[in-house]
Coordinates of C-alpha atoms and ligand atoms in Angstrom, one line a residue:
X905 CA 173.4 31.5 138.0
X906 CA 169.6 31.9 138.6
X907 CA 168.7 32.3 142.2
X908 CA 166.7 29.6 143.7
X909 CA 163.3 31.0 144.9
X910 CA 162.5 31.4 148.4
X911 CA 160.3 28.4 149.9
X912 CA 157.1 28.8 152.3
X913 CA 155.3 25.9 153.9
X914 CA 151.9 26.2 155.6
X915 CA 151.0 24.2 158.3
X916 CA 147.0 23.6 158.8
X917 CA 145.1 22.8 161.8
X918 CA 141.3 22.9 162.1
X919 CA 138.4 23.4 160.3
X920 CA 137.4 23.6 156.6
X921 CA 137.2 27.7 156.7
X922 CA 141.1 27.5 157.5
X923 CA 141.9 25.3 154.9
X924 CA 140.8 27.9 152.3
X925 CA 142.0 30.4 154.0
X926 CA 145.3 28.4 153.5
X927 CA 145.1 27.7 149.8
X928 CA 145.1 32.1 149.8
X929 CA 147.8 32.0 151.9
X930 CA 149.6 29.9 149.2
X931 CA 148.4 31.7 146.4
X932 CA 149.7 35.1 147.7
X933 CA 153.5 33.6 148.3
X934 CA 153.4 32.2 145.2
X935 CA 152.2 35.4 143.7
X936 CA 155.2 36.8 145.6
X937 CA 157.7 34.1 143.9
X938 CA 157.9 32.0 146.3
X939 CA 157.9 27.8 145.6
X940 CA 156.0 25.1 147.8
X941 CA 158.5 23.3 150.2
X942 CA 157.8 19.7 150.3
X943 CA 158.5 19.6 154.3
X944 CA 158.7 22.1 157.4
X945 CA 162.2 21.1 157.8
X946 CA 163.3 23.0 154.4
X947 CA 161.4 25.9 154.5
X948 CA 162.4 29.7 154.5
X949 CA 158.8 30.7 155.8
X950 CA 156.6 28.3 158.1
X951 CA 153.0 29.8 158.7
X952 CA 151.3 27.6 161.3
X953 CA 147.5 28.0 160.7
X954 CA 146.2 27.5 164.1
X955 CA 142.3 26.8 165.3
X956 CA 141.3 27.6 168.7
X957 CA 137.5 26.0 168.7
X958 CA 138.6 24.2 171.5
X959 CA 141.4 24.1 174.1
X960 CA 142.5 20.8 172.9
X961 CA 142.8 22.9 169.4
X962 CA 145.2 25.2 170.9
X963 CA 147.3 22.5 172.5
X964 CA 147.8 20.8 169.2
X965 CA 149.1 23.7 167.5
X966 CA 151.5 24.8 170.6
X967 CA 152.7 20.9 170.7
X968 CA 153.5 21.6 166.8
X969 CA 155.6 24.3 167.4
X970 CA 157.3 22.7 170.1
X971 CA 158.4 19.9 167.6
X972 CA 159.5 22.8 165.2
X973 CA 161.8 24.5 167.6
X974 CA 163.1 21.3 169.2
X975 CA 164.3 19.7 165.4
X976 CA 166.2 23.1 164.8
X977 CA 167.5 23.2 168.3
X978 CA 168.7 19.5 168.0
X979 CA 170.2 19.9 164.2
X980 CA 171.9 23.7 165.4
X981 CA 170.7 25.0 162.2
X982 CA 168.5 28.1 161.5
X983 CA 164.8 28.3 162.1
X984 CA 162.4 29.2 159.4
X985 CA 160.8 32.7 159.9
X986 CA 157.8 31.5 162.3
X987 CA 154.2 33.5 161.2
X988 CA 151.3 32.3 163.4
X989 CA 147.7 33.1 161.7
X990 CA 144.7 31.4 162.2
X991 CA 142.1 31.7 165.0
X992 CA 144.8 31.6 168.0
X993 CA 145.5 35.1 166.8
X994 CA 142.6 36.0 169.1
X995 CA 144.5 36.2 171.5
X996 CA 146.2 39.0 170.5
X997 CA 149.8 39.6 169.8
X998 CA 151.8 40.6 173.2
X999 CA 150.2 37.2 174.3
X1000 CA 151.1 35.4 171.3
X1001 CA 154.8 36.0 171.5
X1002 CA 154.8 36.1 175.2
X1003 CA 153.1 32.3 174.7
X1004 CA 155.0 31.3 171.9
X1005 CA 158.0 33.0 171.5
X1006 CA 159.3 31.1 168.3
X1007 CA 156.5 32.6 166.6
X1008 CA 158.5 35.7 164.4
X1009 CA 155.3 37.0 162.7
X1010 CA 151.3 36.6 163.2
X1011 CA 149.2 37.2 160.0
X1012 CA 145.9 38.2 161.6
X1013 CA 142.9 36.5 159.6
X1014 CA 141.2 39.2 158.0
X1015 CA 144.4 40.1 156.1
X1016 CA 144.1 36.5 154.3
X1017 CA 140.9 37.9 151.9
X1018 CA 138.8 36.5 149.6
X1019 CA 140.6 37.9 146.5
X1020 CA 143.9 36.1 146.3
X1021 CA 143.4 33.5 143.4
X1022 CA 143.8 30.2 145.9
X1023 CA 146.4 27.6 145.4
X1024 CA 144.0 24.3 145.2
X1025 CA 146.6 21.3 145.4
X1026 CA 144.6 19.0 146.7
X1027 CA 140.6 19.4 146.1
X1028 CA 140.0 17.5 143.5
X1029 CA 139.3 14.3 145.2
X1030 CA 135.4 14.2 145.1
X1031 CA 134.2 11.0 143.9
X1032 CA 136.9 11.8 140.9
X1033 CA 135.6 15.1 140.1
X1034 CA 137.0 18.6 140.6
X1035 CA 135.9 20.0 143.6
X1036 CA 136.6 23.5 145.1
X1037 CA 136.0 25.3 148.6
X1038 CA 135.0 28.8 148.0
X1039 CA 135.0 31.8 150.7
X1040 CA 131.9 33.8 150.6
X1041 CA 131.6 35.2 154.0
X1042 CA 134.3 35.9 156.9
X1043 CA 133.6 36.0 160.4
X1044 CA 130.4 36.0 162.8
X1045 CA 127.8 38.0 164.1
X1046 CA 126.1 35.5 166.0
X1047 CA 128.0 35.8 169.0
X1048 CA 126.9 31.8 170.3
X1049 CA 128.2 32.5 174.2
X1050 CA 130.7 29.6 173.9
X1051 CA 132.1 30.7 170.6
X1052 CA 135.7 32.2 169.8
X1053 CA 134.9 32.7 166.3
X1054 CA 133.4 36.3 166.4
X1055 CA 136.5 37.6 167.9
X1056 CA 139.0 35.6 166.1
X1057 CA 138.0 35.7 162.9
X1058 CA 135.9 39.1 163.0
X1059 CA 132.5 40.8 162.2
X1060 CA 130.5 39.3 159.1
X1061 CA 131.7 40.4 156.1
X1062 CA 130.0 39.1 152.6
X1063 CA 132.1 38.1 149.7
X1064 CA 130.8 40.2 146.6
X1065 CA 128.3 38.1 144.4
X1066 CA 131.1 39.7 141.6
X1067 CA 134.0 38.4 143.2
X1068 CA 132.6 35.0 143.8
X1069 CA 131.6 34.8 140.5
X1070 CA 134.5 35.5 138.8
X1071 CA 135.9 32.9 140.9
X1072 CA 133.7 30.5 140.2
X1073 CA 133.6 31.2 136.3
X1074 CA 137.4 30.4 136.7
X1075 CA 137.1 27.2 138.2
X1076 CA 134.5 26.1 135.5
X1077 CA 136.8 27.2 132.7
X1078 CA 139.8 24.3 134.7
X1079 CA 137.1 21.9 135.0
X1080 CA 135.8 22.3 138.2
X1081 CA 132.3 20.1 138.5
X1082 CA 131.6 21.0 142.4
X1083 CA 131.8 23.6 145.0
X1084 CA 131.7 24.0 148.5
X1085 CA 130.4 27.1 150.1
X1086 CA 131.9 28.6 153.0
X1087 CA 131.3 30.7 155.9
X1088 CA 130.4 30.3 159.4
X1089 CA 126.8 30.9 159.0
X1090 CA 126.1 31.0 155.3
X1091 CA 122.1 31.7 155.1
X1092 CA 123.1 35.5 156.8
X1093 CA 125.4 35.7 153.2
X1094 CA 124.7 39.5 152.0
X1095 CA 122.8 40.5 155.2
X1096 CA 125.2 41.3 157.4
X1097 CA 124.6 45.1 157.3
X1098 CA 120.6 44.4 157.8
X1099 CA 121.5 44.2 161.4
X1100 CA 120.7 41.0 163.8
X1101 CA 117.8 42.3 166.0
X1102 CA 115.6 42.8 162.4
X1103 CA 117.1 39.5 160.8
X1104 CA 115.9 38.1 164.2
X1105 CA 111.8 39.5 163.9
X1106 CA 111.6 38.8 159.9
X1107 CA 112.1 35.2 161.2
X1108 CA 110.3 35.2 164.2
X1109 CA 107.3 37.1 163.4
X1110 CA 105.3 35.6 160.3
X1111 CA 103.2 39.1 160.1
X1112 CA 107.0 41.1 160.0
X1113 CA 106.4 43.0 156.8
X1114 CA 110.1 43.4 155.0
X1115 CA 108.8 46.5 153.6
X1116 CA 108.2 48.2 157.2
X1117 CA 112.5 47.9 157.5
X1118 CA 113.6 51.3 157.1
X1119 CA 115.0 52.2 154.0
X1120 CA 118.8 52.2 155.1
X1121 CA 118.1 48.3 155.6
X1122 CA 115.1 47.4 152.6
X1123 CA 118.5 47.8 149.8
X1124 CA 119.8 44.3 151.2
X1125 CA 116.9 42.3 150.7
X1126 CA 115.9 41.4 147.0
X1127 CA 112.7 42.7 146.1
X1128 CA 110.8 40.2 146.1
X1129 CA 111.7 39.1 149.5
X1130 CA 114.0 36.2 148.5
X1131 CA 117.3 35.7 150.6
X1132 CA 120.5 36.8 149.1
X1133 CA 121.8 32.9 150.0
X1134 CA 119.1 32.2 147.4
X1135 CA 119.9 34.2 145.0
X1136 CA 123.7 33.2 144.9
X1137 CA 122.6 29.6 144.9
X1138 CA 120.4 30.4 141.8
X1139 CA 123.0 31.9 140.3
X1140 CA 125.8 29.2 140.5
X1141 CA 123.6 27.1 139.6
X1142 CA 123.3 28.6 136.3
X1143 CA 126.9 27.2 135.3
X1144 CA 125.7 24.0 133.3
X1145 CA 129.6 22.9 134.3
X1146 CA 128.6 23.1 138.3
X1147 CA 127.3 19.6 138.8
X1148 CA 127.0 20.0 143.1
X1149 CA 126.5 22.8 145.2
X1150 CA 127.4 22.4 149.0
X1151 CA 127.6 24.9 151.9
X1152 CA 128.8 25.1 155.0
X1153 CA 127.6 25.8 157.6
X1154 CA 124.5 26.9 158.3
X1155 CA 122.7 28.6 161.8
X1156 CA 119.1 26.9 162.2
X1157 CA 118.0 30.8 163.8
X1158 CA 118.0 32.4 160.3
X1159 CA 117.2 29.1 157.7
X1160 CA 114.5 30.8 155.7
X1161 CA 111.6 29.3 154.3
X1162 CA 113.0 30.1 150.6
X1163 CA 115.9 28.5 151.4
X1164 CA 114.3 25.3 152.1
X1165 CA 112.3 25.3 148.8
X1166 CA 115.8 26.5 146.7
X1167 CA 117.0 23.2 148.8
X1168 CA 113.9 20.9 147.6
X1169 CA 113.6 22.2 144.2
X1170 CA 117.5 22.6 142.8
X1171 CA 118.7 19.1 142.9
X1172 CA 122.3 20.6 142.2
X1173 CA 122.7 21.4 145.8
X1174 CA 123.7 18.1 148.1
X1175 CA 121.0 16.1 149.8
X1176 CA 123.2 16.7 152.8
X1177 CA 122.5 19.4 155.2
X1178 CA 124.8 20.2 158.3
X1179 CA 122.8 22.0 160.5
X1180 CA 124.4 22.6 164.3
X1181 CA 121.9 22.0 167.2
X1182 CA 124.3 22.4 169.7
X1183 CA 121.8 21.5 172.3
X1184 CA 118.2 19.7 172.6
X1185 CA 117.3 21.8 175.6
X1186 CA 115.8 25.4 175.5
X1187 CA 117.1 26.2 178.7
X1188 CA 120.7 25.3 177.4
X1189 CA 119.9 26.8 174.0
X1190 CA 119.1 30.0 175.5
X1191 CA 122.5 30.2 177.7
X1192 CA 124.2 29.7 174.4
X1193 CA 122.6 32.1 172.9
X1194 CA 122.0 30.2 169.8
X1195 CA 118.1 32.2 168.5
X1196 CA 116.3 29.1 168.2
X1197 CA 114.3 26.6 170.4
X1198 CA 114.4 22.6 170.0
X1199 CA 110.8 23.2 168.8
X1200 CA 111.9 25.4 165.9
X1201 CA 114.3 23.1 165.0
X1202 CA 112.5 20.0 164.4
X1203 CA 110.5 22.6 162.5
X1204 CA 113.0 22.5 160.2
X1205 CA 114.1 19.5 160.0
X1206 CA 110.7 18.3 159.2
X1207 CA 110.3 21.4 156.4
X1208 CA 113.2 19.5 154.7
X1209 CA 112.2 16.6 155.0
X1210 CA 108.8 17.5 153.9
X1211 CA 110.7 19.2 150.4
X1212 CA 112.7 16.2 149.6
X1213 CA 112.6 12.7 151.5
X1214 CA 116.1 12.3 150.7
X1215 CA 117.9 14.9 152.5
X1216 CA 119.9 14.3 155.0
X1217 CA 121.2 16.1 158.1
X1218 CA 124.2 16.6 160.1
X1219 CA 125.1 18.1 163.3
X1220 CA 127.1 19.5 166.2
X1221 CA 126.4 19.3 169.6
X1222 CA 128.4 20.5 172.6
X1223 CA 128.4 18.4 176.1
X1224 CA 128.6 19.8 179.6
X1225 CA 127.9 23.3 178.6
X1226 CA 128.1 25.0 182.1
X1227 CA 125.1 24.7 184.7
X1228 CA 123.7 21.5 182.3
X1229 CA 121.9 19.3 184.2
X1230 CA 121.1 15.7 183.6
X1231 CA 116.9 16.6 182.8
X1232 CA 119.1 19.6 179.9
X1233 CA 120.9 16.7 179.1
X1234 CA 118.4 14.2 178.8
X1235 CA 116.3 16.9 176.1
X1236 CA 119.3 16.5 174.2
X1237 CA 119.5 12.9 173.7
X1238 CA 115.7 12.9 173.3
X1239 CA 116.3 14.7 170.6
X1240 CA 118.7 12.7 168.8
X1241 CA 116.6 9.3 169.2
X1242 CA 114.2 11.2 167.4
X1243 CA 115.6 13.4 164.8
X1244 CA 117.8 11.0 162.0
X1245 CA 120.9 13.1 162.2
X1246 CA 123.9 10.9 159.8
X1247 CA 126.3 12.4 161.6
X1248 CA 127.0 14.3 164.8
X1249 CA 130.2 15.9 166.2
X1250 CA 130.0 16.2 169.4
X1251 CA 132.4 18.2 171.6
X1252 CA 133.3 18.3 175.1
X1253 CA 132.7 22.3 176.2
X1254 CA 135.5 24.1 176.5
X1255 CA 135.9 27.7 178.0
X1256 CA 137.5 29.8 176.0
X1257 CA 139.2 33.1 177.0
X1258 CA 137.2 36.0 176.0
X1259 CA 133.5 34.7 175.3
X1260 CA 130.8 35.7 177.4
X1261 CA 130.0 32.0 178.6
X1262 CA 133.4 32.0 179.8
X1263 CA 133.0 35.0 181.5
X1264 CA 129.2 34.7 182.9
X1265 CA 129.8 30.7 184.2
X1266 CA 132.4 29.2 186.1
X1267 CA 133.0 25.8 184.0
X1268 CA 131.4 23.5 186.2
X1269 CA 130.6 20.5 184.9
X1270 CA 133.6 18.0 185.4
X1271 CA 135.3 16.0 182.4
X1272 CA 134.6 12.7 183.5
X1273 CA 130.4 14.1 183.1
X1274 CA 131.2 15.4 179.9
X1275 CA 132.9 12.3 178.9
X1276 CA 130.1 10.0 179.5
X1277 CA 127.8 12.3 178.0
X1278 CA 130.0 12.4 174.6
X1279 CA 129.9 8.8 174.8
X1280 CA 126.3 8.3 175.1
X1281 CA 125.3 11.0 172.3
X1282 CA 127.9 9.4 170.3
X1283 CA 126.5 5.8 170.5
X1284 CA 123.0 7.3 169.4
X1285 CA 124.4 9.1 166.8
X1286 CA 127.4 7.8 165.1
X1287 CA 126.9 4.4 166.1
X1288 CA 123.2 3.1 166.1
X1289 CA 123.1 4.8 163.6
X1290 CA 124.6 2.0 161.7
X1291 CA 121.4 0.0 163.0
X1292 CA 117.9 0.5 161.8
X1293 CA 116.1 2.1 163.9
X1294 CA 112.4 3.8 164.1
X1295 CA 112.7 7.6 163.8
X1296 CA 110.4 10.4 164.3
X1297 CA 112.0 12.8 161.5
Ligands
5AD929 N1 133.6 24.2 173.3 C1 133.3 23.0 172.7 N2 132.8 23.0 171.4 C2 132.8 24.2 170.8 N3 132.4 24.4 169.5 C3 132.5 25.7 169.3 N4 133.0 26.3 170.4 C4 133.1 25.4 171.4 C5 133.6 25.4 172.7 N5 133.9 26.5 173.3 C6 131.9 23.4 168.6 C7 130.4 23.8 168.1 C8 130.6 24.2 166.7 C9 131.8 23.4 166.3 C10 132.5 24.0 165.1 O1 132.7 23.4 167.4 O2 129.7 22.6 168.2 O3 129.5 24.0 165.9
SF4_930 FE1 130.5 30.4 166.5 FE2 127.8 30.6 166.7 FE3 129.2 32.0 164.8 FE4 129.0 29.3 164.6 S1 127.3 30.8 164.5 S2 130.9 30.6 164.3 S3 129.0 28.7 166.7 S4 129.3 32.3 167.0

């Protein structure tokens, strides 16, 4: 009699980066033999694909587990094997199991890859055609103060142009029509080695001559100056199949000019642009450590603008980031009654463990502050926005 093959299930909290990662995740058990379990409750193997953006993240994903261990506990039959991955695995793993103690396993991050041919079950919803998220980057360099990311998820690391386009030459070949772009700051694709204090001068200083980096660094730019972003946008956009490019997400600190004009010129990529402020004031910015001021990005935003009327922005902003006062918080919502953001998530700030924010500032704005401060950037945003109403840019 054939054996029945062993089942997985993976569980998925958080952002689009983790959902990929899953679709690996899936693609490596089934590589192993292993078949899709329609529920957690019949699995062999349960990986729990945790985020921990935000406390509340964390919670979510512990309150999960709790569910899992109390519907074994109650039926007295076997748990699945337990394997946490995902960006809780920050936390390292004597704290993990000493936290979570159903957990049998954690999978740190940068074991998931780029290279395992993804399961893609459900990603071809797209206004009916096939869409696909793609992994070209892991991790961050940008070290935002607030941010868990760097040290969850890792230092940069750039997909190889091969790589992602032997992906990509895949998904044209099974009918894929659109692609999504990932990484957590996708304009610093390919430059990760270039190091951040020259990435910072070629975009502060307009008389930084590229060919005064030493030579070490020069190999990582093209020759002719244009971003390697560009050039990988250039080239999927060669695939007559690829009908729309999108990427996510992008830091406003390194958004070069060239990108802007690939943006105006190649109407493959989406008119919609997410592009994190975090914060309208340069005193707040600055704390963050985010590489830009509010007057650089409006720069942008009106660049943009200027290239195609029609795009459109998106954003994220973070509330009650510590030592914020209401003039810092004012310059935020200044900003968004003047800038025509669609869309804005905005976030309550959250310490967490680790960052430098949490360990420079004592978290001292209190929640009901933060609350009314999400609500009133919210209306502006999210919900005027539903209203005509004059805007600047
Ligand atoms: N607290 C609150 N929001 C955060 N974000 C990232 N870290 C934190 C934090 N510690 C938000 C940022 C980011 C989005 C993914 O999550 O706005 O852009
Ligand atoms: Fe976090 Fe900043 Fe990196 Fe985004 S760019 S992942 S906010 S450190």
């Amino acid at each position: 009699m054939a054996r029945q093959a062993k089942t997985y299930f993976i569980h998925t909290f958080g952002c689009q980066s983790n959902k990929s990662d899953s679709e690996r995740i899936a693609g490596d058990y089934e590589a192993r033999g292993y078949a899709e379990a329609k529920d957690w409750r019949v699995c062999d193997e349960l990986v729990v694909n945790t985020c921990a953006i935000r406390q509340s993240a964390e919670d979510r994903a512990k309150g999960f587990l709790h569910n899992v261990v109390t519907f074994f506990d109650e039926q007295n039959i076997p748990r699945p094997k337990i394997i946490l991955t995902g960006c809780m695995t920050h936390h390292g793993h004597g704290k993990i199991y000493e936290m979570l103690p159903a957990v049998d396993e954690i999978l740190p991050i940068n074991e998931v890859g780029f290279n395992q041919a993804a399961v893609r079950k459900d990603s071809i919803t797209r206004g009916g055609k096939k869409h696909a998220w793609i992994p070209i980057s892991a991790g961050c360099n940008s070290f935002c103060t607030y941010c868990i990311v760097p040290y969850s998820r890792g230092r940069e690391q750039s997909r190889s142009l091969e790589s992602i386009l032997t992906e990509v030459e895949r998904l044209v070949g099974e009918g894929y029509q659109e692609i999504t772009l990932l990484g957590q700051n996708v304009n610093s694709w390919g430059l990760e080695k270039l190091g951040i204090g020259f990435r910072k001068l070629m975009m502060e200083r307009e008389d930084f001559n590229r060919e005064d980096l030493p030579d070490n660094q020069t190999q990582y730019l093209q020759p002719n100056g244009t971003p390697p972003f560009v050039k990988l946008l250039q080239a999927l956009s060669s695939f007559p199949q690829i009908e729309k490019i999108r990427f996510l997400t992008s830091n406003p600190w390194d958004f070069h000019d060239e990108l802007v004009e690939e943006i105006g010129r190649n109407k493959k990529i989406d008119r919609f642009i997410h592009l994190p402020v975090q914060s309208g004031s340069n005193s707040v910015l600055y704390r963050m450590n985010r590489g830009y001021t509010r007057e650089t990005y409006l720069d942008l935003v009106t660049k943009l603008k200027a290239v195609d009327p029609l795009i459109t922005i998106g954003t994220d902003i973070i509330v009650g980031f510590p030592d914020e006062t209401d003039e810092e918080f004012q310059a935020t919502v200044e900003l968004a009654k003047t800038v025509d953001w669609k869309v804005g998530f905005v976030a309550m700030y959250s310490p967490r463990p680790g960052t430098a924010s949490w360990r420079i500032y004592p978290d001292n704005i209190p929640h009901t502050i933060k609350k009314q401060r999400w609500e009133v950037l919210d209306q502006i945003i999210n919900k005027d926005n539903l209203q005509v109403r004059p805007k600047i840019v």
